C-alpha atoms as one frame of an Amber mdcrd trajectory, in Angstrom:
protein
  -0.506  17.973  14.683   1.423  14.845  13.762  -1.770  13.120  12.594  -2.703
  16.152  10.500   0.726  16.215   8.837   0.509  12.475   8.213  -2.926  12.922
   6.652  -1.621  15.655   4.356   1.280  13.415   3.344  -1.080  10.557   2.500
  -3.358  12.893   0.543  -0.404  14.325  -1.380   0.990  10.870  -2.350  -2.251
   8.891  -2.507  -1.243   7.246  -5.800   1.771   5.607  -4.150  -0.299   4.378
  -1.203  -2.878   2.971  -3.619  -0.107   1.158  -5.468   1.068  -0.459  -2.222
  -2.479  -1.321  -1.156  -2.987  -4.155  -3.678   0.079  -6.263  -2.767  -0.583
  -5.532   0.909  -4.141  -6.816   0.556  -2.834  -9.909  -1.236  -0.436 -10.662
   1.636  -3.129 -10.201   4.264  -5.796 -12.259   2.477  -3.688 -15.124   1.170
  -0.789 -15.262   3.651  -1.910 -14.012   7.072  -5.609 -14.903   7.167  -4.925
 -18.634   6.443  -2.724 -18.719   9.555  -5.970 -18.896  11.499  -6.377 -22.471
  10.284  -2.949 -23.506  11.614  -4.570 -24.126  14.999  -5.971 -27.446  13.729
  -2.465 -28.785  14.392  -3.366 -28.506  18.090  -6.886 -29.939  17.722  -8.538
 -33.185  16.700 -10.052 -31.469  13.707 -13.445 -32.597  12.459 -14.938 -30.958
   9.342 -18.388 -31.377  10.896 -17.509 -29.539  14.129 -15.330 -26.914  12.467
 -12.070 -25.472  13.733 -13.296 -23.931  16.982 -15.700 -26.788  17.695 -13.052
 -29.508  17.414 -11.556 -30.921  20.600  -8.279 -29.461  21.835  -5.398 -31.961
  21.512  -2.371 -29.917  22.510   0.907 -31.332  21.222  -0.478 -34.839  20.649
   0.022 -34.768  16.876   3.532 -33.413  17.228   4.451 -36.230  19.618   2.917
 -38.738  17.219   5.121 -37.424  14.430   8.274 -37.388  16.564   7.642 -40.989
  17.669   6.742 -42.157  14.168   9.151 -44.650  12.519   9.108 -42.371   9.460
  10.358 -39.308  11.359  14.108 -39.767  10.929  13.720 -41.061   7.369  11.770
 -37.925   6.382  14.224 -35.582   8.104  17.195 -37.371   6.535  15.755 -37.410
   3.005  14.675 -33.770   3.216  18.054 -32.576   4.500  20.079 -34.700   2.073
  18.208 -33.404  -0.983  18.091 -29.807   0.310  21.772 -29.594   1.283  22.786
 -31.336  -1.933  20.734 -28.800  -3.896  22.270 -25.921  -1.952  25.877 -27.097
  -2.322  25.537 -27.716  -6.056  22.771 -25.367  -7.158  23.920 -22.223  -5.343
  27.460 -21.830  -6.752  26.589 -23.073 -10.260  24.925 -19.805 -11.471  27.760
 -17.797  -9.909  30.384 -19.760 -11.842  28.393 -19.435 -15.070  27.958 -15.678
 -14.583  31.666 -15.186 -13.854  32.578 -17.209 -16.940  30.154 -15.315 -19.179
  31.426 -12.016 -17.822  34.901 -12.887 -19.126  33.662 -13.795 -22.613  34.498
 -11.101 -25.145  32.603 -12.502 -28.137  29.061 -11.148 -27.819  27.557 -13.679
 -30.245  28.903 -16.629 -28.309  27.896 -15.014 -25.015  24.305 -14.488 -26.153
  24.146 -18.023 -27.530  25.260 -19.509 -24.210  22.802 -17.331 -22.318  19.945
 -18.407 -24.574  20.832 -22.111 -24.350  21.197 -22.062 -20.557  18.147 -19.863
 -19.948  15.718 -21.785 -22.198  15.181 -24.815 -19.873  13.808 -22.454 -17.203
  10.578 -22.146 -19.215   9.952 -25.901 -19.257   7.098 -26.817 -16.922   7.698
 -29.254 -14.065   5.559 -32.037 -15.497   7.264 -31.776 -18.908  10.670 -31.759
 -17.218   9.876 -34.924 -15.240   8.523 -36.599 -18.372  11.773 -35.787 -20.159
  13.842 -37.164 -17.263  11.868 -40.405 -17.160  12.102 -40.775 -20.946  15.841
 -40.002 -21.128  16.635 -42.467 -18.313  14.289 -45.223 -19.458  16.013 -48.661
 -19.481  14.874 -49.423 -23.022  13.944 -46.144 -24.740  16.269 -43.584 -23.169
  19.328 -42.268 -24.974  21.364 -42.736 -21.768  20.645 -46.458 -21.965  21.734
 -46.502 -25.612  25.014 -44.809 -24.661  25.642 -47.392 -21.931  24.906 -50.236
 -24.330  27.227 -48.732 -26.922  30.075 -48.988 -24.389  29.143 -52.582 -23.568
  27.498 -51.770 -20.228  24.237 -53.217 -18.964  20.979 -51.267 -18.864  20.230
 -49.446 -15.611  16.825 -48.441 -14.307  18.012 -45.112 -12.913  14.590 -44.085
 -11.593  14.313 -47.381  -9.719  17.650 -47.127  -7.872  17.113 -45.216  -4.587
  20.710 -43.973  -4.354  20.427 -42.203  -7.729  17.300 -40.211  -6.904  18.899
 -37.200  -5.175  21.523 -36.767  -7.917  18.913 -36.962 -10.687  16.724 -34.428
  -8.876  19.519 -31.979  -8.056  21.397 -31.991 -11.362  18.210 -31.691 -13.402
  17.347 -28.658 -11.255  20.773 -27.186 -11.964  20.307 -27.702 -15.710  16.874
 -26.055 -15.574  17.702 -23.093 -13.344  21.363 -22.239 -13.915  20.640 -19.770
 -16.712  17.997 -17.889 -14.754  20.244 -17.660 -11.697  23.162 -16.424 -13.793
  21.084 -13.480 -15.050  20.814 -12.138 -11.488  24.580 -12.252 -10.977  25.276
 -10.805 -14.429  23.092  -7.856 -13.472  25.153  -7.432 -10.293  28.398  -7.651
 -12.291  27.189  -4.962 -14.689  26.907  -2.554 -11.755  30.581  -2.810 -10.799
  32.573   0.380 -11.367  34.587   0.112 -14.599  37.400   2.132 -13.012  38.226
  -0.852 -10.819  38.981  -2.972 -13.892  41.075  -0.178 -15.377  43.081   0.113
 -12.166  43.570  -3.651 -12.047  44.736  -3.675 -15.676  47.274  -0.931 -14.930
  48.558  -2.925 -11.948  49.017  -5.951 -14.194  46.397  -8.134 -12.480  45.517
 -11.397 -14.197  41.946 -12.422 -15.027  41.802 -14.691 -12.013  42.932 -11.833
  -9.781  40.233  -9.570 -11.259  37.587 -12.189 -10.614  38.788 -12.778  -7.058
  39.290  -9.149  -5.996  36.646  -7.323  -8.084  33.926  -9.624  -9.405  33.347
 -11.750  -6.301  33.168  -8.780  -3.878  30.876  -7.040  -6.358  28.298  -9.843
  -6.403  28.681 -10.742  -2.735  25.676  -8.653  -1.512  23.335 -10.329  -4.013
  24.819 -13.761  -3.289  24.394 -13.250   0.464  20.712 -12.336   0.155  20.025
 -15.296  -2.143  21.901 -17.624   0.210  19.779 -16.450   3.148  16.594 -17.073
   1.159  17.793 -20.521   0.053  18.724 -21.568   3.578  15.355 -20.306   4.808
  13.697 -22.765   2.413  16.042 -25.659   3.107  13.265 -27.859   4.516  10.909
 -27.058   1.637  12.001 -29.341  -1.170  10.071 -28.881  -4.414   6.916 -30.937
  -3.892   5.665 -31.208  -7.472   8.851 -32.515  -9.018   9.656 -34.988  -6.249
   6.092 -36.307  -6.173   6.098 -36.835  -9.938   9.487 -38.564  -9.830   8.487
 -40.933  -7.035   7.781 -44.608  -7.603   7.560 -47.627  -5.279  11.238 -48.461
  -5.901  12.783 -45.140  -4.809  10.418 -44.094  -1.991  13.036 -44.862   0.668
  15.104 -41.865  -0.492  12.470 -39.728  -2.242   9.860 -39.419   0.518  10.265
 -35.937   2.026   8.167 -33.902   4.431   6.181 -32.094   1.707   5.125 -35.310
  -0.067   4.415 -36.985   3.275   2.123 -34.119   4.322   0.235 -34.367   1.028
  -0.277 -38.115   1.320  -1.252 -38.063   4.995  -3.303 -34.865   4.891  -5.161
 -34.834   1.593  -5.093 -38.453   0.506  -5.409 -39.852   4.031  -7.731 -37.088
   5.319  -5.671 -36.818   8.535  -5.789 -33.027   8.562  -4.628 -32.317  12.113
  -1.602 -34.592  11.929  -0.499 -33.258   8.540  -0.974 -29.676   9.757   1.258
 -30.439  12.747   3.968 -31.885  10.507   3.824 -28.915   8.144   3.837 -26.433
  11.035   6.917 -28.128  12.477   8.572 -27.838   9.065   7.700 -24.125   8.820
   9.069 -23.386  12.295  12.383 -25.051  11.423  12.595 -22.945   8.248  11.868
 -19.775  10.220  14.585 -20.577  12.770  17.100 -21.254   9.987  16.165 -18.012
   8.219  16.566 -15.916  11.370  19.842 -17.610  12.291  21.453 -17.207   8.871
  20.237 -13.616   8.545  21.699 -12.787  11.975  25.014 -14.410  11.049  25.126
 -12.552   7.721  24.408  -9.253   9.451  27.244  -9.843  11.934  29.781 -11.098
   9.389  28.967  -8.787   6.474  26.990  -5.680   5.592  24.377  -7.624   3.607
  21.225  -9.144   5.123  17.473  -9.171   4.650  16.921  -6.893   7.646
């Protein structure tokens, strides 16, 4: 009887099930089926023998990575850039959205939104080209500004200690406008009666932001924070790889670029798969932990 009722329900709403079928098929084909190949991390993979024909190696490649002299350097660089990006990049769109929400002049508000949102459409390779050009020791406008103040030229892209700041702040400049749109949408859903009540009580703007705006965007901010922490070990590969040079590798080499160089360029598929699998497991643990903490401390979580 239950199966018959379920069949009638599916037949009645078949358009909705068909709509869900396409993204579900995409997830299965491109996300779950490739997991079959993750087992090469536990094998001495040979393209000639295939996945199942390759010899079983157990945790050999994981031990090799843990004992590698590059292990702690990769972990340190990945965490430094990721945490730096999280500490700076996460609150920046919130502050911009709160500031724009207090602006009364619509022309100025739209102008700021357009100016801050426009860099989001710049491709990664164009963005890196702009960064390299702006910071060039001879051609960049930053160098001209330093020279105008009597300071010596600096090869910013060749100084390892500058790499993380250049990467993070350029990301903030490129993505702050897009992130602010999400929080502005959340702010628009706040009940107007709360502002009227606060105005009657004589609350200042800061009090309104603290007691109305921040609680109003907290659910969206919590979900985005969980997603960001879940990707904390996945630093943007394309941008970092394009910004790398022999002078800054000591601080710019992260797990994603290391996997690319070892796996594809070095053809060491099993070892690179083990490193990437280790990275994915750490991200999964962080995601589950932060989601559990958010669910216990607030009413907002992914599940």
